[in-house]
């Protein structure tokens, strides 16, 4: 796909997305010039899944871009990432959360994160099970954090054409978020429910997503 389609794709998508739902343009594996086409039509929030790729693009593109990290984050790369991104959407273990907090504290920066839920059928996906995440909040696992703010949850639905299954997955993610919020009233700024990608975002929005992560529908197929 030619990158001149990017601007049009963004505009079409923006017309479809209801008010109150934010768009992350997932730009992984696409070159900086593709992101720039999206930037030119006002897109400021981009999602990347590899640390080095994100940092490289950051040096090549305007400074007012809000970068979201959405991939599996290895603990040895946390130090490179903190202070460089607006949001780490993919915290999948307590150990990773602790590392993010430790490195943020050392660097003297605040970090915002989402906790990743694993509800999909595939075992390859990362994240907390609903029970593990509920347990984490019941134990007030966030209280020891010094410079890390948990802003919500992120999740993916099963990779299937069965839209009923996809809807159930999203409904479960949203219900875990709602339960955490209800059980933890002292938690401030816990508002984000990041779910929905190119193939399933309308269903995710119907089920209560307020942040969608769309790549292919904007930038075309990725060449890995
Ligand atoms: C790649 C990726 C996306 C975007 O997927 P598309 O199907 O291209 O829209 C969204 N979320 C995560 C976590 C991803 O890794």
XYZ file of N, CA and C and ligand atoms in Angstrom:
687
model
N 0.835 -1.205 0.000
C 0.000 0.000 0.000
C 0.865 1.249 0.000
N 0.461 2.191 -0.797
C 1.220 3.446 -0.858
C 0.899 4.286 0.371
N 1.898 5.020 0.837
C 1.685 5.765 2.074
C 0.787 6.978 1.908
N 0.477 7.336 0.636
C -0.479 8.440 0.484
C -1.892 8.032 0.921
N -2.143 6.709 1.032
C -3.455 6.266 1.514
C -3.619 6.472 3.018
N -2.516 6.667 3.718
C -2.558 6.745 5.178
C -3.461 7.870 5.661
N -3.311 9.040 5.057
C -4.100 10.200 5.483
C -5.596 9.912 5.314
N -5.928 9.336 4.164
C -7.339 9.040 3.901
C -7.854 7.983 4.893
N -7.058 6.963 5.141
C -7.469 5.907 6.074
C -7.730 6.468 7.476
N -6.857 7.366 7.904
C -7.026 7.990 9.229
C -8.328 8.779 9.250
N -8.564 9.547 8.184
C -9.756 10.386 8.184
C -11.034 9.547 8.151
N -11.024 8.479 7.369
C -12.192 7.583 7.339
C -12.451 6.978 8.721
N -11.383 6.542 9.336
C -11.487 5.906 10.649
C -12.007 6.891 11.698
N -11.455 8.101 11.661
C -11.857 9.123 12.641
C -13.348 9.444 12.536
N -13.868 9.360 11.290
C -15.307 9.609 11.109
C -16.152 8.508 11.731
N -15.580 7.322 11.824
C -16.346 6.179 12.354
C -16.253 6.057 13.872
N -15.162 6.532 14.448
C -14.939 6.338 15.881
C -15.818 7.286 16.685
N -16.605 6.760 17.620
C -17.477 7.648 18.395
C -16.688 8.564 19.342
N -17.314 9.658 19.740
C -16.696 10.583 20.697
C -16.368 9.838 21.983
N -15.264 10.204 22.588
C -14.868 9.565 23.840
C -13.962 8.365 23.653
N -13.741 7.980 22.402
C -12.837 6.860 22.123
C -11.591 7.418 21.419
N -10.420 7.134 21.991
C -9.164 7.649 21.431
C -8.515 6.600 20.528
N -7.767 7.100 19.554
C -7.118 6.220 18.585
C -5.600 6.194 18.772
N -5.062 4.996 18.902
C -3.615 4.797 18.816
C -3.330 4.241 17.422
N -2.531 4.961 16.640
C -2.141 4.462 15.313
C -0.933 3.545 15.508
N -1.152 2.254 15.277
C -0.091 1.268 15.530
C 0.826 1.202 14.311
N 2.026 1.751 14.494
C 2.922 1.995 13.359
C 4.110 1.042 13.299
N 4.090 0.005 14.122
C 5.214 -0.950 14.153
C 5.502 -1.506 12.759
N 6.790 -1.622 12.452
C 7.277 -2.150 11.176
C 7.086 -1.205 9.989
N 6.481 -0.037 10.221
C 6.333 0.926 9.120
C 7.348 2.056 9.302
N 7.843 2.591 8.190
C 8.894 3.610 8.288
C 8.369 4.966 8.759
N 9.288 5.802 9.208
C 8.939 7.126 9.729
C 8.096 7.931 8.744
N 8.370 7.787 7.435
C 7.585 8.604 6.485
C 6.100 8.226 6.486
N 5.797 6.986 6.807
C 4.387 6.583 6.906
C 3.723 7.266 8.108
N 4.444 7.320 9.208
C 3.907 7.984 10.407
C 3.692 9.471 10.138
N 4.615 10.046 9.374
C 4.528 11.471 9.074
C 3.255 11.797 8.285
N 2.835 10.889 7.405
C 1.583 11.098 6.666
C 0.401 11.167 7.627
N 0.429 10.338 8.652
C -0.639 10.358 9.665
C -0.540 11.622 10.513
N 0.686 11.980 10.833
C 0.936 13.189 11.636
C 0.368 14.427 10.938
N 0.563 14.470 9.611
C 0.129 15.646 8.835
C -1.378 15.856 8.884
N -2.150 14.781 9.115
C -3.600 14.962 9.239
C -4.024 14.957 10.709
N -3.078 15.226 11.586
C -3.435 15.497 12.978
C -3.240 14.357 13.960
N -2.834 13.192 13.474
C -2.644 12.073 14.412
C -1.393 12.313 15.266
N -1.535 12.201 16.577
C -0.405 12.446 17.474
C -0.065 11.250 18.353
N -0.930 10.237 18.356
C -0.710 9.105 19.262
C -0.340 7.869 18.441
N 0.865 7.372 18.669
C 1.344 6.218 17.901
C 1.744 5.080 18.830
N 1.545 3.847 18.336
C 1.872 2.672 19.136
C 2.970 1.848 18.488
N 3.953 1.468 19.286
C 5.068 0.645 18.807
C 5.259 -0.541 19.743
N 5.787 -1.633 19.194
C 5.908 -2.832 20.008
C 7.353 -3.263 20.264
N 8.308 -2.511 19.712
C 9.714 -2.844 19.975
C 10.454 -1.588 20.431
N 11.252 -1.739 21.480
C 11.863 -0.580 22.120
C 12.796 0.187 21.171
N 13.728 -0.537 20.535
C 14.693 0.169 19.674
C 14.013 0.885 18.504
N 13.005 0.213 17.941
C 12.280 0.815 16.819
C 11.578 2.100 17.255
N 10.972 2.055 18.424
C 10.292 3.252 18.940
C 11.294 4.392 19.147
N 12.405 4.082 19.792
C 13.386 5.126 20.101
C 13.981 5.731 18.833
N 14.179 4.887 17.832
C 14.722 5.385 16.569
C 13.729 6.331 15.889
N 12.460 5.901 15.813
C 11.448 6.749 15.173
C 11.260 8.052 15.933
N 11.398 7.967 17.238
C 11.237 9.168 18.061
C 12.244 10.250 17.664
N 13.459 9.830 17.318
C 14.472 10.813 16.919
C 14.194 11.375 15.525
N 13.417 10.640 14.720
C 13.181 11.049 13.333
C 11.909 11.874 13.145
N 11.091 11.955 14.181
C 9.752 12.549 14.027
C 9.518 13.685 15.020
N 8.458 14.497 14.786
C 8.225 15.658 15.657
C 8.086 15.290 17.143
N 8.470 16.251 17.966
C 8.566 16.007 19.417
C 7.209 15.950 20.114
N 6.149 16.440 19.449
C 4.853 16.442 20.155
C 4.064 15.146 19.951
N 4.721 14.122 19.454
C 4.056 12.814 19.333
C 3.997 12.145 20.691
N 2.844 11.522 20.942
C 2.621 10.775 22.182
C 2.835 9.292 21.859
N 3.886 8.717 22.417
C 4.222 7.329 22.080
C 3.650 6.356 23.100
N 3.009 5.324 22.584
C 2.524 4.242 23.449
C 3.339 2.990 23.157
N 3.824 2.356 24.205
C 4.483 1.070 24.007
C 3.442 -0.017 24.204
N 3.294 -0.912 23.200
C 2.199 -1.887 23.253
C 2.675 -3.336 23.170
N 3.993 -3.552 23.099
C 4.508 -4.919 22.929
C 4.944 -5.548 24.242
N 5.393 -6.780 24.152
C 5.935 -7.448 25.341
C 7.263 -6.773 25.699
N 7.366 -6.277 26.917
C 8.546 -5.521 27.335
C 9.454 -6.392 28.197
N 10.678 -6.584 27.717
C 11.646 -7.342 28.510
C 12.215 -6.435 29.594
N 12.434 -7.009 30.759
C 12.867 -6.173 31.891
C 14.212 -5.481 31.620
N 15.071 -6.110 30.804
C 16.370 -5.466 30.545
C 16.259 -4.256 29.617
N 15.058 -4.004 29.068
C 14.894 -2.826 28.198
C 14.091 -1.707 28.869
N 13.646 -1.960 30.094
C 12.815 -0.976 30.792
C 13.545 0.354 30.941
N 14.805 0.256 31.307
C 15.616 1.442 31.553
C 15.665 2.366 30.328
N 15.724 1.750 29.128
C 15.776 2.544 27.893
C 14.445 3.230 27.603
N 13.375 2.646 28.109
C 12.035 3.107 27.708
C 11.439 4.169 28.652
N 11.717 4.049 29.945
C 11.070 4.986 30.872
C 11.515 6.423 30.555
N 10.569 7.318 30.648
C 10.835 8.711 30.332
C 10.709 9.021 28.846
N 10.603 7.994 28.026
C 10.536 8.194 26.570
C 9.120 8.061 26.020
N 8.217 7.475 26.788
C 6.863 7.205 26.272
C 5.789 7.809 27.185
N 4.620 8.047 26.607
C 3.489 8.569 27.380
C 2.810 7.468 28.166
N 2.796 6.270 27.586
C 2.061 5.184 28.220
C 2.670 3.839 27.828
N 2.885 2.994 28.827
C 3.266 1.604 28.564
C 1.993 0.789 28.758
N 1.439 0.277 27.643
C 0.123 -0.366 27.715
C 0.191 -1.837 28.105
N 1.402 -2.374 28.180
C 1.531 -3.829 28.198
C 2.299 -4.360 29.413
N 1.893 -3.922 30.596
C 2.516 -4.470 31.807
C 1.884 -5.829 32.079
N 2.704 -6.890 31.953
C 2.128 -8.240 32.017
C 2.565 -9.055 33.230
N 3.441 -8.487 34.077
C 3.794 -9.167 35.333
C 4.034 -8.114 36.421
N 3.933 -8.545 37.667
C 4.244 -7.636 38.776
C 5.715 -7.283 38.774
N 6.532 -8.234 38.382
C 7.971 -7.969 38.327
C 8.275 -6.838 37.341
N 7.655 -6.879 36.176
C 7.859 -5.810 35.194
C 7.403 -4.467 35.767
N 6.259 -4.471 36.427
C 5.756 -3.240 37.045
C 6.765 -2.678 38.043
N 7.322 -3.561 38.856
C 8.321 -3.133 39.848
C 9.564 -2.558 39.173
N 9.974 -3.190 38.069
C 11.149 -2.691 37.333
C 10.878 -1.315 36.737
N 9.679 -1.129 36.189
C 9.312 0.169 35.616
C 9.357 1.231 36.714
N 8.851 0.866 37.889
C 8.828 1.835 38.984
C 10.240 2.144 39.475
N 11.034 1.111 39.584
C 12.413 1.288 40.057
C 13.205 2.191 39.106
N 13.090 1.907 37.807
C 13.842 2.699 36.822
C 13.281 4.121 36.702
N 11.983 4.265 36.873
C 11.381 5.608 36.822
C 11.888 6.437 38.001
N 11.935 5.797 39.150
C 12.407 6.472 40.355
C 13.866 6.902 40.186
N 14.671 5.981 39.673
C 16.093 6.284 39.450
C 16.270 7.452 38.491
N 15.450 7.460 37.431
C 15.572 8.497 36.406
C 14.859 9.786 36.805
N 14.082 9.728 37.890
C 13.344 10.905 38.327
C 12.217 11.286 37.392
N 11.555 10.278 36.809
C 10.430 10.545 35.908
C 9.203 9.758 36.385
N 8.025 10.232 35.975
C 6.797 9.497 36.269
C 6.437 8.644 35.064
N 5.926 7.458 35.314
C 5.492 6.583 34.223
C 4.014 6.250 34.378
N 3.341 6.218 33.233
C 1.936 5.790 33.210
C 1.860 4.429 32.535
N 1.069 3.558 33.097
C 0.984 2.205 32.539
C -0.454 1.686 32.524
N -0.681 0.680 31.682
C -1.903 -0.120 31.725
C -1.507 -1.545 32.088
N -2.380 -2.230 32.765
C -2.136 -3.626 33.103
C -2.758 -4.485 32.005
N -1.966 -5.401 31.461
C -2.457 -6.232 30.349
C -3.168 -7.470 30.879
N -4.372 -7.646 30.380
C -5.170 -8.819 30.757
C -5.074 -9.888 29.677
N -4.979 -11.113 30.103
C -4.990 -12.231 29.167
C -6.337 -12.944 29.296
N -7.173 -12.778 28.266
C -8.455 -13.493 28.261
C -8.611 -14.343 27.005
N -7.718 -14.127 26.029
C -7.845 -14.814 24.743
C -7.534 -16.297 24.878
N -7.988 -17.031 23.880
C -7.796 -18.472 23.889
C -6.335 -18.864 23.660
N -5.596 -18.024 22.913
C -4.215 -18.369 22.586
C -3.334 -18.309 23.825
N -2.503 -19.307 23.998
C -1.590 -19.292 25.136
C -0.393 -18.397 24.902
N -0.206 -18.017 23.631
C 0.966 -17.210 23.289
C 0.843 -15.777 23.790
N -0.356 -15.358 24.132
C -0.516 -13.963 24.539
C -0.093 -13.769 25.989
N 0.391 -12.562 26.266
C 0.896 -12.249 27.594
C -0.192 -11.594 28.441
N 0.017 -11.560 29.742
C -0.861 -10.773 30.603
C -1.322 -11.508 31.841
N -1.983 -10.763 32.715
C -2.564 -11.316 33.934
C -3.888 -11.994 33.600
N -4.201 -13.073 34.271
C -5.564 -13.597 34.160
C -6.457 -12.648 34.963
N -7.768 -12.669 34.712
C -8.658 -11.814 35.496
C -8.478 -12.010 37.006
N -8.376 -13.258 37.453
C -8.211 -13.512 38.890
C -6.913 -12.932 39.433
N -5.841 -13.096 38.674
C -4.551 -12.543 39.119
C -4.613 -11.024 39.249
N -5.267 -10.385 38.292
C -5.300 -8.917 38.335
C -6.193 -8.417 39.469
N -7.337 -9.079 39.656
C -8.216 -8.697 40.764
C -7.487 -8.863 42.099
N -6.745 -9.949 42.209
C -5.968 -10.224 43.406
C -4.906 -9.135 43.657
N -4.241 -8.739 42.584
C -3.223 -7.685 42.687
C -3.833 -6.411 43.293
N -5.012 -6.026 42.811
C -5.631 -4.801 43.322
C -6.191 -4.994 44.727
N -6.725 -6.185 45.021
C -7.221 -6.445 46.378
C -6.097 -6.375 47.397
N -4.913 -6.828 46.982
C -3.740 -6.766 47.863
C -3.098 -5.378 47.879
N -3.717 -4.454 47.174
C -3.214 -3.081 47.062
C -1.756 -3.045 46.580
N -1.510 -3.867 45.576
C -0.172 -3.985 45.001
C 0.337 -2.685 44.402
N -0.551 -1.728 44.185
C -0.156 -0.452 43.576
C 0.334 0.543 44.621
N 0.084 0.258 45.881
C 0.392 1.266 46.907
C 1.882 1.480 47.118
N 2.666 0.456 46.795
C 4.115 0.615 46.990
C 4.805 1.328 45.824
N 4.054 1.625 44.775
C 4.655 2.293 43.618
C 4.984 3.743 43.960
N 6.148 4.170 43.533
C 6.579 5.537 43.845
C 6.308 6.494 42.696
N 6.638 6.057 41.469
C 6.574 6.985 40.336
C 5.808 6.386 39.169
N 5.005 5.359 39.454
C 4.271 4.697 38.378
C 2.787 4.792 38.662
N 2.050 5.237 37.660
C 0.618 5.386 37.814
C -0.124 4.391 36.918
N -0.969 3.586 37.528
C -1.741 2.612 36.748
C -3.028 3.293 36.270
N -3.146 3.429 34.947
C -4.241 4.215 34.361
C -5.385 3.363 33.816
N -5.246 2.045 33.858
C -6.327 1.212 33.341
C -5.823 -0.143 32.890
N -6.578 -0.741 31.966
C -6.245 -2.079 31.491
C -6.160 -2.117 29.962
N -5.410 -3.084 29.475
C -5.321 -3.339 28.035
C -5.556 -4.828 27.811
N -6.194 -5.168 26.696
C -6.365 -6.585 26.407
C -6.647 -6.832 24.949
N -6.478 -8.082 24.585
C -6.745 -8.517 23.214
C -7.759 -9.647 23.234
N -8.601 -9.684 22.210
C -9.556 -10.788 22.083
C -8.879 -11.956 21.380
N -9.499 -13.103 21.443
C -9.000 -14.274 20.724
C -8.894 -13.965 19.234
N -7.908 -14.556 18.617
C -7.702 -14.372 17.183
C -8.600 -15.362 16.430
N -9.841 -14.964 16.218
C -10.822 -15.858 15.604
C -11.848 -15.043 14.815
N -12.478 -15.692 13.838
C -13.557 -15.039 13.096
C -14.874 -15.098 13.857
N -14.894 -15.854 14.926
C -16.112 -16.004 15.725
C -16.333 -14.742 16.556
N -17.152 -13.830 16.015
C -17.325 -12.525 16.649
C -18.033 -12.623 18.004
N -18.759 -13.720 18.223
C -19.368 -13.894 19.547
C -18.298 -14.117 20.602
N -17.320 -14.923 20.220
C -16.200 -15.181 21.133
C -15.412 -13.893 21.401
N -15.166 -13.137 20.321
C -14.438 -11.861 20.444
C -15.201 -10.926 21.384
N -16.503 -10.859 21.200
C -17.325 -9.995 22.046
C -17.263 -10.432 23.514
N -17.318 -11.726 23.735
C -17.211 -12.246 25.117
C -15.890 -11.860 25.756
N -14.812 -11.962 24.974
C -13.491 -11.596 25.499
C -13.461 -10.120 25.910
N -13.962 -9.256 25.030
C -13.972 -7.827 25.344
C -14.865 -7.542 26.554
N -15.989 -8.232 26.611
C -16.911 -8.025 27.739
C -16.237 -8.407 29.055
N -15.455 -9.467 29.010
C -14.735 -9.904 30.213
C -13.684 -8.869 30.631
N -12.951 -8.357 29.667
C -11.939 -7.327 29.989
C -12.611 -6.125 30.649
N -13.703 -5.667 30.031
C -14.415 -4.508 30.577
C -14.956 -4.808 31.978
N -15.453 -6.029 32.183
C -16.038 -6.339 33.494
C -14.952 -6.421 34.569
N -13.765 -6.874 34.215
C -12.661 -6.884 35.187
C -12.302 -5.439 35.549
N -12.214 -4.585 34.536
C -11.952 -3.157 34.779
C -13.009 -2.577 35.727
N -14.281 -2.840 35.444
C -15.367 -2.297 36.273
C -15.279 -2.801 37.709
N -14.919 -4.072 37.860
C -14.808 -4.628 39.215
C -13.663 -4.000 39.988
N -12.535 -3.822 39.314
C -11.390 -3.185 39.972
C -11.791 -1.785 40.431
N -12.440 -1.059 39.561
C -12.858 0.304 39.886
C -13.825 0.322 41.066
N -14.759 -0.611 41.054
C -15.755 -0.669 42.136
C -15.116 -1.080 43.465
N -14.162 -2.007 43.401
C -13.551 -2.526 44.635
C -12.435 -1.633 45.156
N -11.955 -0.732 44.325
C -10.804 0.094 44.709
C -11.129 1.571 44.516
N -12.063 2.093 45.310
C -12.497 3.473 45.072
C -11.402 4.516 45.306
N -10.350 4.133 46.052
C -9.275 5.112 46.292
C -8.297 5.211 45.122
N -8.477 4.380 44.117
C -7.599 4.402 42.945
C -7.972 5.593 42.064
N -7.024 6.502 41.876
C -7.330 7.706 41.089
C -6.841 7.555 39.648
N -7.589 8.137 38.716
C -7.144 8.147 37.322
C -7.070 6.777 36.679
N -7.878 5.877 37.175
C -7.942 4.530 36.576
C -9.137 4.537 35.634
N -8.889 4.915 34.384
C -9.980 5.237 33.459
C -9.885 4.593 32.087
N -8.745 4.019 31.763
C -8.548 3.611 30.373
C -8.798 2.125 30.159
N -9.568 1.852 29.103
C -9.812 0.469 28.703
C -9.367 0.365 27.241
N -8.155 -0.162 27.051
C -7.563 -0.234 25.712
C -7.866 -1.594 25.109
N -8.799 -1.607 24.161
C -9.077 -2.862 23.464
C -9.675 -2.565 22.090
N -9.371 -3.455 21.142
C -9.862 -3.297 19.776
C -8.730 -2.988 18.821
N -8.637 -3.768 17.738
C -7.629 -3.585 16.699
C -8.355 -3.467 15.349
N -7.605 -3.533 14.242
C -8.228 -3.306 12.925
C -9.474 -4.160 12.697
N -9.381 -5.448 13.033
C -10.459 -6.368 12.688
C -11.621 -6.397 13.661
N -11.430 -5.828 14.844
C -12.481 -6.020 15.857
C -12.818 -4.771 16.672
N -12.264 -3.612 16.276
C -12.471 -2.436 17.134
C -13.939 -2.011 17.293
N -14.806 -2.153 16.260
C -16.203 -1.732 16.504
C -16.865 -2.539 17.621
N -16.529 -3.844 17.669
C -17.079 -4.699 18.727
C -16.511 -4.259 20.087
N -15.202 -3.969 20.099
C -14.557 -3.525 21.339
C -15.206 -2.249 21.867
N -15.500 -1.323 20.964
C -16.121 -0.054 21.385
C -17.527 -0.314 21.931
N -18.261 -1.184 21.261
C -19.601 -1.535 21.780
C -19.516 -2.126 23.183
N -18.406 -2.813 23.461
C -18.251 -3.461 24.768
C -17.510 -2.598 25.785
N -17.285 -1.333 25.436
C -16.775 -0.417 26.456
C -15.318 -0.013 26.361
N -14.710 -0.180 25.192
C -13.348 0.321 25.009
C -13.364 1.843 24.892
N -12.332 2.507 25.421
C -12.190 3.941 25.156
C -10.827 4.294 24.544
N -10.090 3.247 24.147
C -8.794 3.448 23.480
C -8.614 2.276 22.521
N -8.561 2.571 21.221
C -8.389 1.468 20.268
C -7.011 1.563 19.623
N -6.466 0.414 19.259
C -5.102 0.345 18.714
C -5.189 -0.227 17.303
N -5.108 0.668 16.315
C -5.346 0.229 14.939
C -4.097 0.423 14.082
N -3.644 -0.658 13.460
C -2.465 -0.603 12.603
C -2.772 -0.834 11.142
N -3.106 -2.064 10.803
C -3.290 -2.471 9.413
C -4.296 -1.598 8.660
N -5.360 -1.256 9.305
C -6.410 -0.449 8.660
C -5.900 0.955 8.293
N -4.832 1.390 8.932
C -4.259 2.704 8.631
C -3.067 2.579 7.676
N -2.140 1.694 8.019
C -0.858 1.646 7.312
C -0.737 0.500 6.316
N -1.738 -0.373 6.246
C -1.649 -1.540 5.374
C -0.944 -2.700 6.056
N -0.734 -3.758 5.299
C -0.110 -4.968 5.863
C 1.329 -4.689 6.275
N 1.743 -5.349 7.346
C 3.135 -5.206 7.785
C 4.002 -6.255 7.102
N 5.240 -5.868 6.772
C 6.205 -6.848 6.265
C 7.216 -7.134 7.343
N 7.090 -8.311 7.930
C 7.956 -8.645 9.073
C 9.331 -9.077 8.608
C 0.065 -4.993 16.206
C -0.848 -4.685 17.340
C -2.066 -3.997 17.139
C -2.575 -3.557 15.783
O -3.067 -4.637 15.061
P -3.804 -4.434 13.640
O -4.542 -5.693 13.451
O -2.740 -4.211 12.626
O -4.713 -3.260 13.767
C -2.819 -3.700 18.265
N -2.443 -4.071 19.494
C -1.291 -4.739 19.730
C -0.933 -5.093 21.118
C -0.468 -5.082 18.658
O 0.665 -5.750 18.894
